[in-house]
Amino acid sequence: MAEKESSCTHDCSTCGADCPSKANGGKAPEIEKEALNQFSSVKHVIGVVSGKGGVGKSIVTSMLAVNMKRRGFGTAILDADVTGPSIPKSFGLKGDIISDGNGLIPLKTKTGIDVMSVNLLLEDETRPVVWRGPVIAGTVKQFWTDVIWDDIDYMFIDMPPGTGDVPLTIFQSIPLDGIIIVTTPQELVSMIVKKAVNMANMMNIPVLGIVENMSGFVCPDCGNRHDIFGHSSVDEVAKQYNLDVLAKIPLDPKLSALIDKGIIELMENDYLDSGADTIEKKLNS
Ligand code: ADP
């Protein structure tokens, strides 16, 4: 089953498998969305997805949240990626999650971004999470239903990498307003984008755009940008699917240094400024 799901292209028109989505005309079977905690208020929910781990999905999630917070919006991150403690690490977050009797209280970053992460629940962040897919998906659903998200305009969900069972369950159970696809020039961008677009179409969720990360390298000595990975296909792929390229973020040693120190909120770049403008416009039009 897991193998079948991981090879799913989310394109029923070219697939011979007999599965519930196919019976439903290429749409995912309807599953009732989980209800938000009664004390929560969340206006827009954006899923950040990637084809695999290590491409910078978490860093993009963190930077987008910092960007929206600087614009004065109530901002939150729901970290559903259990493959590593990237989100708590980026913001230097540690501490116990407590409940006030009505629900769980997320941790606040220094500038006031609300964060809830599976990784904050682990006693030892270096130990791998050996939970199976349904447990991960169940925990993420609980973060939606049991956490008090107070006055949030933009919530970013750092999705588990890939387009398999766990992200699919999250897509089905949380009312997402859009997804952002993070790719790198070294990947098979067209295949990743195709899978993500098909998955989003199955759920009737718009794709807000693509962020190309590790898009060249900014030399710390001369400050120039070098295309060390050669020609990027992101513009052609985006055109093919009628998507916006929200940003091209270079490999930037300043970024990794900020992440290592847990101070991503002090970033000084404008890599995501126009992408955040586009997201704001699309979600409020
Ligand atoms: P993912 O969430 O896709 O697994 P991460 O966001 O955790 O990936 O990034 C993996 C590693 O690569 C992190 O250590 C991060 O600091 C580093 N990294 C990602 N993007 C950049 C970038 N543009 N510049 C510098 N370092 C980066």
PDB file of C-alpha atoms and ligand atoms in Angstrom:
ATOM      1  CA  MET A   1       0.000   0.000   0.000  1.00  0.00           C
ATOM      2  CA  ALA A   2       2.709   2.439   1.045  1.00  0.00           C
ATOM      3  CA  GLU A   3       4.646   1.649  -2.110  1.00  0.00           C
ATOM      4  CA  LYS A   4       1.577   2.230  -4.262  1.00  0.00           C
ATOM      5  CA  GLU A   5       0.931   5.573  -2.589  1.00  0.00           C
ATOM      6  CA  SER A   6       4.492   6.769  -2.835  1.00  0.00           C
ATOM      7  CA  SER A   7       4.458   6.083  -6.591  1.00  0.00           C
ATOM      8  CA  CYS A   8       1.104   7.848  -7.048  1.00  0.00           C
ATOM      9  CA  THR A   9       1.353  10.677  -9.577  1.00  0.00           C
ATOM     10  CA  HIS A  10      -2.050  12.025  -8.506  1.00  0.00           C
ATOM     11  CA  ASP A  11      -2.970  11.904 -12.178  1.00  0.00           C
ATOM     12  CA  CYS A  12      -5.826   9.425 -12.575  1.00  0.00           C
ATOM     13  CA  SER A  13      -6.020   9.987 -16.345  1.00  0.00           C
ATOM     14  CA  THR A  14      -2.740   8.140 -16.946  1.00  0.00           C
ATOM     15  CA  CYS A  15      -2.943   5.593 -14.130  1.00  0.00           C
ATOM     16  CA  GLY A  16      -4.290   2.041 -14.294  1.00  0.00           C
ATOM     17  CA  ALA A  17      -4.586   1.519 -10.517  1.00  0.00           C
ATOM     18  CA  ASP A  18      -7.994   0.965  -9.051  1.00  0.00           C
ATOM     19  CA  CYS A  19      -8.208   3.258  -6.038  1.00  0.00           C
ATOM     20  CA  PRO A  20     -10.828   5.405  -4.267  1.00  0.00           C
ATOM     21  CA  SER A  21      -9.712   8.634  -5.994  1.00  0.00           C
ATOM     22  CA  LYS A  22     -10.309   7.091  -9.410  1.00  0.00           C
ATOM     23  CA  ALA A  23     -13.813   6.034  -8.468  1.00  0.00           C
ATOM     24  CA  ASN A  24     -14.406   9.657  -7.492  1.00  0.00           C
ATOM     25  CA  GLY A  25     -13.553  11.048 -10.949  1.00  0.00           C
ATOM     26  CA  GLY A  26      -9.955  11.947 -10.067  1.00  0.00           C
ATOM     27  CA  LYS A  27     -10.978  13.892  -6.975  1.00  0.00           C
ATOM     28  CA  ALA A  28      -9.917  12.714  -3.547  1.00  0.00           C
ATOM     29  CA  PRO A  29     -12.731  11.027  -1.624  1.00  0.00           C
ATOM     30  CA  GLU A  30     -14.495  13.643   0.494  1.00  0.00           C
ATOM     31  CA  ILE A  31     -13.327  13.571   4.087  1.00  0.00           C
ATOM     32  CA  GLU A  32     -14.835  15.927   6.592  1.00  0.00           C
ATOM     33  CA  LYS A  33     -12.440  18.700   7.564  1.00  0.00           C
ATOM     34  CA  GLU A  34     -11.324  18.795  11.183  1.00  0.00           C
ATOM     35  CA  ALA A  35     -12.868  21.611  13.206  1.00  0.00           C
ATOM     36  CA  LEU A  36     -10.637  24.364  14.523  1.00  0.00           C
ATOM     37  CA  ASN A  37     -10.485  24.770  18.300  1.00  0.00           C
ATOM     38  CA  GLN A  38     -13.397  26.971  19.370  1.00  0.00           C
ATOM     39  CA  PHE A  39     -11.006  29.536  20.869  1.00  0.00           C
ATOM     40  CA  SER A  40      -8.939  29.806  17.677  1.00  0.00           C
ATOM     41  CA  SER A  41      -9.183  32.211  14.776  1.00  0.00           C
ATOM     42  CA  VAL A  42      -7.185  31.478  11.606  1.00  0.00           C
ATOM     43  CA  LYS A  43      -7.883  33.391   8.373  1.00  0.00           C
ATOM     44  CA  HIS A  44      -5.533  31.835   5.805  1.00  0.00           C
ATOM     45  CA  VAL A  45      -3.758  28.473   5.841  1.00  0.00           C
ATOM     46  CA  ILE A  46      -0.900  27.796   3.429  1.00  0.00           C
ATOM     47  CA  GLY A  47       0.837  24.440   3.017  1.00  0.00           C
ATOM     48  CA  VAL A  48       4.512  24.463   2.042  1.00  0.00           C
ATOM     49  CA  VAL A  49       5.421  21.288   0.152  1.00  0.00           C
ATOM     50  CA  SER A  50       8.467  19.768  -1.521  1.00  0.00           C
ATOM     51  CA  GLY A  51       9.342  16.628  -3.465  1.00  0.00           C
ATOM     52  CA  LYS A  52      11.877  15.438  -0.902  1.00  0.00           C
ATOM     53  CA  GLY A  53      13.685  16.533   2.270  1.00  0.00           C
ATOM     54  CA  GLY A  54      16.633  18.892   2.462  1.00  0.00           C
ATOM     55  CA  VAL A  55      15.566  21.283  -0.296  1.00  0.00           C
ATOM     56  CA  GLY A  56      14.818  24.167   2.084  1.00  0.00           C
ATOM     57  CA  LYS A  57      11.092  23.781   2.673  1.00  0.00           C
ATOM     58  CA  SER A  58      11.485  24.661   6.356  1.00  0.00           C
ATOM     59  CA  ILE A  59      13.737  27.646   5.728  1.00  0.00           C
ATOM     60  CA  VAL A  60      11.213  28.969   3.169  1.00  0.00           C
ATOM     61  CA  THR A  61       8.369  28.417   5.667  1.00  0.00           C
ATOM     62  CA  SER A  62      10.331  30.297   8.352  1.00  0.00           C
ATOM     63  CA  MET A  63      11.238  33.173   6.047  1.00  0.00           C
ATOM     64  CA  LEU A  64       7.675  33.552   4.781  1.00  0.00           C
ATOM     65  CA  ALA A  65       6.405  33.663   8.357  1.00  0.00           C
ATOM     66  CA  VAL A  66       9.010  36.300   9.281  1.00  0.00           C
ATOM     67  CA  ASN A  67       7.979  38.312   6.227  1.00  0.00           C
ATOM     68  CA  MET A  68       4.265  38.216   7.055  1.00  0.00           C
ATOM     69  CA  LYS A  69       4.926  39.050  10.722  1.00  0.00           C
ATOM     70  CA  ARG A  70       6.946  42.112   9.649  1.00  0.00           C
ATOM     71  CA  ARG A  71       3.917  43.241   7.644  1.00  0.00           C
ATOM     72  CA  GLY A  72       1.989  43.331  10.896  1.00  0.00           C
ATOM     73  CA  PHE A  73      -0.041  40.149  10.413  1.00  0.00           C
ATOM     74  CA  GLY A  74      -0.852  37.583  13.069  1.00  0.00           C
ATOM     75  CA  THR A  75       1.368  34.731  11.912  1.00  0.00           C
ATOM     76  CA  ALA A  76       1.765  31.088  12.863  1.00  0.00           C
ATOM     77  CA  ILE A  77       3.723  28.021  11.827  1.00  0.00           C
ATOM     78  CA  LEU A  78       2.324  24.540  12.225  1.00  0.00           C
ATOM     79  CA  ASP A  79       5.376  22.323  11.816  1.00  0.00           C
ATOM     80  CA  ALA A  80       4.279  18.959  10.464  1.00  0.00           C
ATOM     81  CA  ASP A  81       7.711  17.872   9.245  1.00  0.00           C
ATOM     82  CA  VAL A  82       8.996  15.327  11.744  1.00  0.00           C
ATOM     83  CA  THR A  83      12.165  14.591   9.787  1.00  0.00           C
ATOM     84  CA  GLY A  84      14.093  17.184  11.811  1.00  0.00           C
ATOM     85  CA  PRO A  85      13.713  20.087  14.232  1.00  0.00           C
ATOM     86  CA  SER A  86      14.268  22.738  11.533  1.00  0.00           C
ATOM     87  CA  ILE A  87      11.498  25.146  12.570  1.00  0.00           C
ATOM     88  CA  PRO A  88      12.232  25.286  16.333  1.00  0.00           C
ATOM     89  CA  LYS A  89      15.943  25.500  15.434  1.00  0.00           C
ATOM     90  CA  SER A  90      15.488  28.425  13.024  1.00  0.00           C
ATOM     91  CA  PHE A  91      13.787  30.470  15.759  1.00  0.00           C
ATOM     92  CA  GLY A  92      15.871  29.181  18.694  1.00  0.00           C
ATOM     93  CA  LEU A  93      12.720  27.793  20.291  1.00  0.00           C
ATOM     94  CA  LYS A  94      12.784  25.426  23.232  1.00  0.00           C
ATOM     95  CA  GLY A  95      10.339  24.793  26.013  1.00  0.00           C
ATOM     96  CA  ASP A  96       7.402  22.767  27.137  1.00  0.00           C
ATOM     97  CA  ILE A  97       4.011  22.955  25.510  1.00  0.00           C
ATOM     98  CA  ILE A  98       1.402  23.745  28.115  1.00  0.00           C
ATOM     99  CA  SER A  99      -2.373  23.643  28.165  1.00  0.00           C
ATOM    100  CA  ASP A 100      -4.569  26.331  29.720  1.00  0.00           C
ATOM    101  CA  GLY A 101      -7.493  23.948  30.129  1.00  0.00           C
ATOM    102  CA  ASN A 102      -9.144  25.040  26.866  1.00  0.00           C
ATOM    103  CA  GLY A 103      -6.358  23.932  24.570  1.00  0.00           C
ATOM    104  CA  LEU A 104      -2.618  23.751  23.965  1.00  0.00           C
ATOM    105  CA  ILE A 105      -0.721  27.046  23.898  1.00  0.00           C
ATOM    106  CA  PRO A 106       1.786  27.392  21.044  1.00  0.00           C
ATOM    107  CA  LEU A 107       5.262  28.722  21.736  1.00  0.00           C
ATOM    108  CA  LYS A 108       5.959  32.308  20.671  1.00  0.00           C
ATOM    109  CA  THR A 109       9.089  33.365  18.818  1.00  0.00           C
ATOM    110  CA  LYS A 110      10.887  36.582  19.808  1.00  0.00           C
ATOM    111  CA  THR A 111       8.839  38.640  17.360  1.00  0.00           C
ATOM    112  CA  GLY A 112       5.586  36.894  18.252  1.00  0.00           C
ATOM    113  CA  ILE A 113       5.085  34.159  15.634  1.00  0.00           C
ATOM    114  CA  ASP A 114       3.066  31.293  17.140  1.00  0.00           C
ATOM    115  CA  VAL A 115       4.722  27.906  16.608  1.00  0.00           C
ATOM    116  CA  MET A 116       3.578  24.382  17.247  1.00  0.00           C
ATOM    117  CA  SER A 117       5.870  21.545  16.269  1.00  0.00           C
ATOM    118  CA  VAL A 118       6.007  17.810  16.720  1.00  0.00           C
ATOM    119  CA  ASN A 119       9.685  18.401  17.422  1.00  0.00           C
ATOM    120  CA  LEU A 120       8.857  20.487  20.512  1.00  0.00           C
ATOM    121  CA  LEU A 121       7.152  17.437  22.012  1.00  0.00           C
ATOM    122  CA  LEU A 122      10.262  15.276  21.785  1.00  0.00           C
ATOM    123  CA  GLU A 123      12.529  14.954  24.786  1.00  0.00           C
ATOM    124  CA  ASP A 124      15.619  14.508  22.644  1.00  0.00           C
ATOM    125  CA  GLU A 125      15.510  16.386  19.343  1.00  0.00           C
ATOM    126  CA  THR A 126      18.391  14.341  17.931  1.00  0.00           C
ATOM    127  CA  ARG A 127      16.486  11.059  18.177  1.00  0.00           C
ATOM    128  CA  PRO A 128      14.687  10.108  14.988  1.00  0.00           C
ATOM    129  CA  VAL A 129      10.921  10.123  15.069  1.00  0.00           C
ATOM    130  CA  VAL A 130       9.889   6.569  14.286  1.00  0.00           C
ATOM    131  CA  TRP A 131       6.178   7.268  14.204  1.00  0.00           C
ATOM    132  CA  ARG A 132       4.191   5.738  11.404  1.00  0.00           C
ATOM    133  CA  GLY A 133       2.289   7.891   8.920  1.00  0.00           C
ATOM    134  CA  PRO A 134      -1.144   7.723  10.567  1.00  0.00           C
ATOM    135  CA  VAL A 135       0.327   8.763  13.948  1.00  0.00           C
ATOM    136  CA  ILE A 136       2.082  11.745  12.368  1.00  0.00           C
ATOM    137  CA  ALA A 137      -1.078  12.744  10.491  1.00  0.00           C
ATOM    138  CA  GLY A 138      -3.140  12.311  13.679  1.00  0.00           C
ATOM    139  CA  THR A 139      -0.763  14.532  15.675  1.00  0.00           C
ATOM    140  CA  VAL A 140      -0.899  17.217  13.024  1.00  0.00           C
ATOM    141  CA  LYS A 141      -4.699  17.099  13.000  1.00  0.00           C
ATOM    142  CA  GLN A 142      -4.586  17.515  16.788  1.00  0.00           C
ATOM    143  CA  PHE A 143      -2.418  20.602  16.345  1.00  0.00           C
ATOM    144  CA  TRP A 144      -5.266  22.010  14.303  1.00  0.00           C
ATOM    145  CA  THR A 145      -8.062  21.008  16.657  1.00  0.00           C
ATOM    146  CA  ASP A 146      -6.443  21.207  20.113  1.00  0.00           C
ATOM    147  CA  VAL A 147      -4.126  24.212  19.857  1.00  0.00           C
ATOM    148  CA  ILE A 148      -5.402  27.719  20.562  1.00  0.00           C
ATOM    149  CA  TRP A 149      -4.353  29.744  17.520  1.00  0.00           C
ATOM    150  CA  ASP A 150      -5.113  33.261  18.639  1.00  0.00           C
ATOM    151  CA  ASP A 151      -5.961  35.823  15.935  1.00  0.00           C
ATOM    152  CA  ILE A 152      -3.878  34.389  13.103  1.00  0.00           C
ATOM    153  CA  ASP A 153      -3.997  35.971   9.642  1.00  0.00           C
ATOM    154  CA  TYR A 154      -1.484  33.639   7.975  1.00  0.00           C
ATOM    155  CA  MET A 155      -0.677  30.120   9.120  1.00  0.00           C
ATOM    156  CA  PHE A 156       2.088  28.281   7.273  1.00  0.00           C
ATOM    157  CA  ILE A 157       2.175  24.501   7.506  1.00  0.00           C
ATOM    158  CA  ASP A 158       5.621  22.980   7.010  1.00  0.00           C
ATOM    159  CA  MET A 159       4.434  19.755   5.359  1.00  0.00           C
ATOM    160  CA  PRO A 160       6.201  16.416   5.550  1.00  0.00           C
ATOM    161  CA  PRO A 161       8.359  16.041   2.420  1.00  0.00           C
ATOM    162  CA  GLY A 162       6.900  14.256  -0.609  1.00  0.00           C
ATOM    163  CA  THR A 163       3.416  13.845  -1.953  1.00  0.00           C
ATOM    164  CA  GLY A 164       2.544  10.575  -0.206  1.00  0.00           C
ATOM    165  CA  ASP A 165       0.078   9.445   2.385  1.00  0.00           C
ATOM    166  CA  VAL A 166       0.852  11.870   5.248  1.00  0.00           C
ATOM    167  CA  PRO A 167       0.710  15.153   3.311  1.00  0.00           C
ATOM    168  CA  LEU A 168      -2.373  13.838   1.537  1.00  0.00           C
ATOM    169  CA  THR A 169      -4.147  13.188   4.835  1.00  0.00           C
ATOM    170  CA  ILE A 170      -3.198  16.655   6.074  1.00  0.00           C
ATOM    171  CA  PHE A 171      -4.476  18.180   2.830  1.00  0.00           C
ATOM    172  CA  GLN A 172      -7.754  16.371   3.293  1.00  0.00           C
ATOM    173  CA  SER A 173      -8.330  17.151   6.929  1.00  0.00           C
ATOM    174  CA  ILE A 174      -7.201  20.790   7.260  1.00  0.00           C
ATOM    175  CA  PRO A 175      -8.894  23.513   5.168  1.00  0.00           C
ATOM    176  CA  LEU A 176      -5.916  24.821   3.202  1.00  0.00           C
ATOM    177  CA  ASP A 177      -6.273  28.022   1.154  1.00  0.00           C
ATOM    178  CA  GLY A 178      -3.295  27.262  -1.028  1.00  0.00           C
ATOM    179  CA  ILE A 179       0.033  25.519  -1.344  1.00  0.00           C
ATOM    180  CA  ILE A 180       3.529  26.676  -2.180  1.00  0.00           C
ATOM    181  CA  ILE A 181       5.921  24.270  -3.880  1.00  0.00           C
ATOM    182  CA  VAL A 182       9.618  24.480  -2.964  1.00  0.00           C
ATOM    183  CA  THR A 183      12.078  23.075  -5.500  1.00  0.00           C
ATOM    184  CA  THR A 184      15.799  23.284  -6.215  1.00  0.00           C
ATOM    185  CA  PRO A 185      17.606  23.457  -9.574  1.00  0.00           C
ATOM    186  CA  GLN A 186      19.178  20.022  -8.988  1.00  0.00           C
ATOM    187  CA  GLU A 187      15.826  18.242  -8.899  1.00  0.00           C
ATOM    188  CA  LEU A 188      13.479  16.854 -11.527  1.00  0.00           C
ATOM    189  CA  VAL A 189      11.436  20.016 -11.156  1.00  0.00           C
ATOM    190  CA  SER A 190       8.819  19.165 -13.769  1.00  0.00           C
ATOM    191  CA  MET A 191       7.941  15.846 -12.107  1.00  0.00           C
ATOM    192  CA  ILE A 192       7.754  17.331  -8.611  1.00  0.00           C
ATOM    193  CA  VAL A 193       5.612  20.226  -9.752  1.00  0.00           C
ATOM    194  CA  LYS A 194       3.345  17.897 -11.740  1.00  0.00           C
ATOM    195  CA  LYS A 195       2.763  15.642  -8.704  1.00  0.00           C
ATOM    196  CA  ALA A 196       2.115  18.568  -6.378  1.00  0.00           C
ATOM    197  CA  VAL A 197      -0.212  20.267  -8.866  1.00  0.00           C
ATOM    198  CA  ASN A 198      -2.149  17.033  -9.397  1.00  0.00           C
ATOM    199  CA  MET A 199      -2.448  16.505  -5.648  1.00  0.00           C
ATOM    200  CA  ALA A 200      -3.661  20.086  -5.156  1.00  0.00           C
ATOM    201  CA  ASN A 201      -6.174  19.697  -8.009  1.00  0.00           C
ATOM    202  CA  MET A 202      -7.548  16.525  -6.453  1.00  0.00           C
ATOM    203  CA  MET A 203      -8.259  18.521  -3.304  1.00  0.00           C
ATOM    204  CA  ASN A 204      -9.449  21.658  -5.108  1.00  0.00           C
ATOM    205  CA  ILE A 205      -6.679  23.668  -3.459  1.00  0.00           C
ATOM    206  CA  PRO A 206      -4.960  26.416  -5.494  1.00  0.00           C
ATOM    207  CA  VAL A 207      -1.216  26.388  -5.992  1.00  0.00           C
ATOM    208  CA  LEU A 208      -0.014  29.861  -4.996  1.00  0.00           C
ATOM    209  CA  GLY A 209       3.328  29.429  -6.719  1.00  0.00           C
ATOM    210  CA  ILE A 210       6.784  27.900  -6.762  1.00  0.00           C
ATOM    211  CA  VAL A 211       9.825  28.979  -4.756  1.00  0.00           C
ATOM    212  CA  GLU A 212      13.131  27.924  -6.217  1.00  0.00           C
ATOM    213  CA  ASN A 213      15.620  27.531  -3.386  1.00  0.00           C
ATOM    214  CA  MET A 214      19.399  27.100  -3.714  1.00  0.00           C
ATOM    215  CA  SER A 215      18.984  29.082  -6.917  1.00  0.00           C
ATOM    216  CA  GLY A 216      22.653  29.803  -7.468  1.00  0.00           C
ATOM    217  CA  PHE A 217      25.112  30.880  -4.796  1.00  0.00           C
ATOM    218  CA  VAL A 218      25.865  34.266  -3.267  1.00  0.00           C
ATOM    219  CA  CYS A 219      29.626  34.521  -2.787  1.00  0.00           C
ATOM    220  CA  PRO A 220      30.378  35.872   0.704  1.00  0.00           C
ATOM    221  CA  ASP A 221      33.567  37.540  -0.613  1.00  0.00           C
ATOM    222  CA  CYS A 222      32.362  39.347  -3.744  1.00  0.00           C
ATOM    223  CA  GLY A 223      28.596  39.342  -3.050  1.00  0.00           C
ATOM    224  CA  ASN A 224      27.859  38.207  -6.613  1.00  0.00           C
ATOM    225  CA  ARG A 225      25.353  35.503  -7.477  1.00  0.00           C
ATOM    226  CA  HIS A 226      26.755  32.470  -9.357  1.00  0.00           C
ATOM    227  CA  ASP A 227      24.650  29.811 -11.090  1.00  0.00           C
ATOM    228  CA  ILE A 228      26.664  26.873  -9.808  1.00  0.00           C
ATOM    229  CA  PHE A 229      23.963  24.356 -10.717  1.00  0.00           C
ATOM    230  CA  GLY A 230      23.678  25.444 -14.346  1.00  0.00           C
ATOM    231  CA  HIS A 231      20.458  26.290 -16.122  1.00  0.00           C
ATOM    232  CA  SER A 232      17.295  26.198 -14.029  1.00  0.00           C
ATOM    233  CA  SER A 233      14.082  24.921 -15.581  1.00  0.00           C
ATOM    234  CA  VAL A 234      11.763  26.525 -13.027  1.00  0.00           C
ATOM    235  CA  ASP A 235      10.538  29.316 -15.333  1.00  0.00           C
ATOM    236  CA  GLU A 236       9.609  26.903 -18.127  1.00  0.00           C
ATOM    237  CA  VAL A 237       7.883  24.510 -15.725  1.00  0.00           C
ATOM    238  CA  ALA A 238       5.992  27.349 -14.055  1.00  0.00           C
ATOM    239  CA  LYS A 239       4.825  28.579 -17.471  1.00  0.00           C
ATOM    240  CA  GLN A 240       3.732  25.073 -18.447  1.00  0.00           C
ATOM    241  CA  TYR A 241       1.454  24.864 -15.395  1.00  0.00           C
ATOM    242  CA  ASN A 242       0.489  28.528 -15.432  1.00  0.00           C
ATOM    243  CA  LEU A 243       2.064  29.119 -12.023  1.00  0.00           C
ATOM    244  CA  ASP A 244       3.937  32.063 -10.525  1.00  0.00           C
ATOM    245  CA  VAL A 245       7.565  31.772  -9.513  1.00  0.00           C
ATOM    246  CA  LEU A 246       7.290  33.472  -6.124  1.00  0.00           C
ATOM    247  CA  ALA A 247      11.020  33.698  -5.460  1.00  0.00           C
ATOM    248  CA  LYS A 248      14.453  32.455  -6.392  1.00  0.00           C
ATOM    249  CA  ILE A 249      16.461  32.178  -3.199  1.00  0.00           C
ATOM    250  CA  PRO A 250      20.206  31.649  -3.596  1.00  0.00           C
ATOM    251  CA  LEU A 251      22.357  29.470  -1.389  1.00  0.00           C
ATOM    252  CA  ASP A 252      23.346  32.162   1.052  1.00  0.00           C
ATOM    253  CA  PRO A 253      25.805  31.440   3.870  1.00  0.00           C
ATOM    254  CA  LYS A 254      24.239  34.306   5.867  1.00  0.00           C
ATOM    255  CA  LEU A 255      20.966  32.365   5.912  1.00  0.00           C
ATOM    256  CA  SER A 256      22.482  29.142   7.220  1.00  0.00           C
ATOM    257  CA  ALA A 257      24.378  31.144   9.877  1.00  0.00           C
ATOM    258  CA  LEU A 258      21.104  32.748  11.059  1.00  0.00           C
ATOM    259  CA  ILE A 259      19.436  29.329  11.178  1.00  0.00           C
ATOM    260  CA  ASP A 260      22.345  27.826  13.124  1.00  0.00           C
ATOM    261  CA  LYS A 261      22.070  30.618  15.691  1.00  0.00           C
ATOM    262  CA  GLY A 262      18.263  30.388  15.868  1.00  0.00           C
ATOM    263  CA  ILE A 263      17.860  34.011  14.780  1.00  0.00           C
ATOM    264  CA  ILE A 264      16.163  33.807  11.381  1.00  0.00           C
ATOM    265  CA  GLU A 265      13.982  36.720  12.524  1.00  0.00           C
ATOM    266  CA  LEU A 266      17.008  38.994  12.080  1.00  0.00           C
ATOM    267  CA  MET A 267      17.296  38.212   8.335  1.00  0.00           C
ATOM    268  CA  GLU A 268      17.998  41.245   6.178  1.00  0.00           C
ATOM    269  CA  ASN A 269      17.317  39.926   2.685  1.00  0.00           C
ATOM    270  CA  ASP A 270      14.386  40.710   0.409  1.00  0.00           C
ATOM    271  CA  TYR A 271      14.273  37.301  -1.294  1.00  0.00           C
ATOM    272  CA  LEU A 272      10.619  36.680  -0.478  1.00  0.00           C
ATOM    273  CA  ASP A 273       9.242  40.227  -0.518  1.00  0.00           C
ATOM    274  CA  SER A 274       7.556  40.126  -3.896  1.00  0.00           C
ATOM    275  CA  GLY A 275       6.460  36.487  -3.376  1.00  0.00           C
ATOM    276  CA  ALA A 276       4.756  37.512  -0.127  1.00  0.00           C
ATOM    277  CA  ASP A 277       3.061  40.405  -2.005  1.00  0.00           C
ATOM    278  CA  THR A 278       1.694  37.871  -4.518  1.00  0.00           C
ATOM    279  CA  ILE A 279       0.469  35.542  -1.759  1.00  0.00           C
ATOM    280  CA  GLU A 280      -1.250  38.439   0.017  1.00  0.00           C
ATOM    281  CA  LYS A 281      -2.940  39.550  -3.201  1.00  0.00           C
ATOM    282  CA  LYS A 282      -4.053  36.063  -4.222  1.00  0.00           C
ATOM    283  CA  LEU A 283      -5.536  35.227  -0.847  1.00  0.00           C
ATOM    284  CA  ASN A 284      -7.354  38.507  -0.421  1.00  0.00           C
ATOM    285  CA  SER A 285      -8.771  38.970  -3.915  1.00  0.00           C
TER     286      SER A 285
HETATM  287  P1  ADP B   1      13.799  20.817   4.306  1.00  0.00           P
HETATM  288  O1  ADP B   1      12.792  21.470   5.196  1.00  0.00           O
HETATM  289  O2  ADP B   1      13.385  20.833   2.862  1.00  0.00           O
HETATM  290  O3  ADP B   1      14.193  19.430   4.766  1.00  0.00           O
HETATM  291  P2  ADP B   1      15.651  22.777   5.391  1.00  0.00           P
HETATM  292  O4  ADP B   1      14.902  24.033   5.245  1.00  0.00           O
HETATM  293  O5  ADP B   1      15.693  22.147   6.764  1.00  0.00           O
HETATM  294  O6  ADP B   1      15.150  21.672   4.335  1.00  0.00           O
HETATM  295  O7  ADP B   1      17.105  23.025   4.833  1.00  0.00           O
HETATM  296  C1  ADP B   1      18.124  22.030   4.890  1.00  0.00           C
HETATM  297  C2  ADP B   1      19.448  22.688   5.248  1.00  0.00           C
HETATM  298  O8  ADP B   1      19.905  23.498   4.184  1.00  0.00           O
HETATM  299  C3  ADP B   1      19.357  23.580   6.482  1.00  0.00           C
HETATM  300  O9  ADP B   1      20.505  23.390   7.258  1.00  0.00           O
HETATM  301  C4  ADP B   1      19.313  24.976   5.915  1.00  0.00           C
HETATM  302  O10 ADP B   1      19.885  25.916   6.793  1.00  0.00           O
HETATM  303  C5  ADP B   1      20.134  24.836   4.628  1.00  0.00           C
HETATM  304  N1  ADP B   1      19.632  25.727   3.593  1.00  0.00           N
HETATM  305  C6  ADP B   1      18.468  25.608   2.927  1.00  0.00           C
HETATM  306  N2  ADP B   1      18.308  26.608   2.031  1.00  0.00           N
HETATM  307  C7  ADP B   1      19.410  27.402   2.137  1.00  0.00           C
HETATM  308  C8  ADP B   1      19.839  28.595   1.486  1.00  0.00           C
HETATM  309  N3  ADP B   1      19.112  29.171   0.543  1.00  0.00           N
HETATM  310  N4  ADP B   1      21.021  29.139   1.868  1.00  0.00           N
HETATM  311  C9  ADP B   1      21.767  28.550   2.816  1.00  0.00           C
HETATM  312  N5  ADP B   1      21.426  27.409   3.466  1.00  0.00           N
HETATM  313  C10 ADP B   1      20.267  26.837   3.140  1.00  0.00           C
END
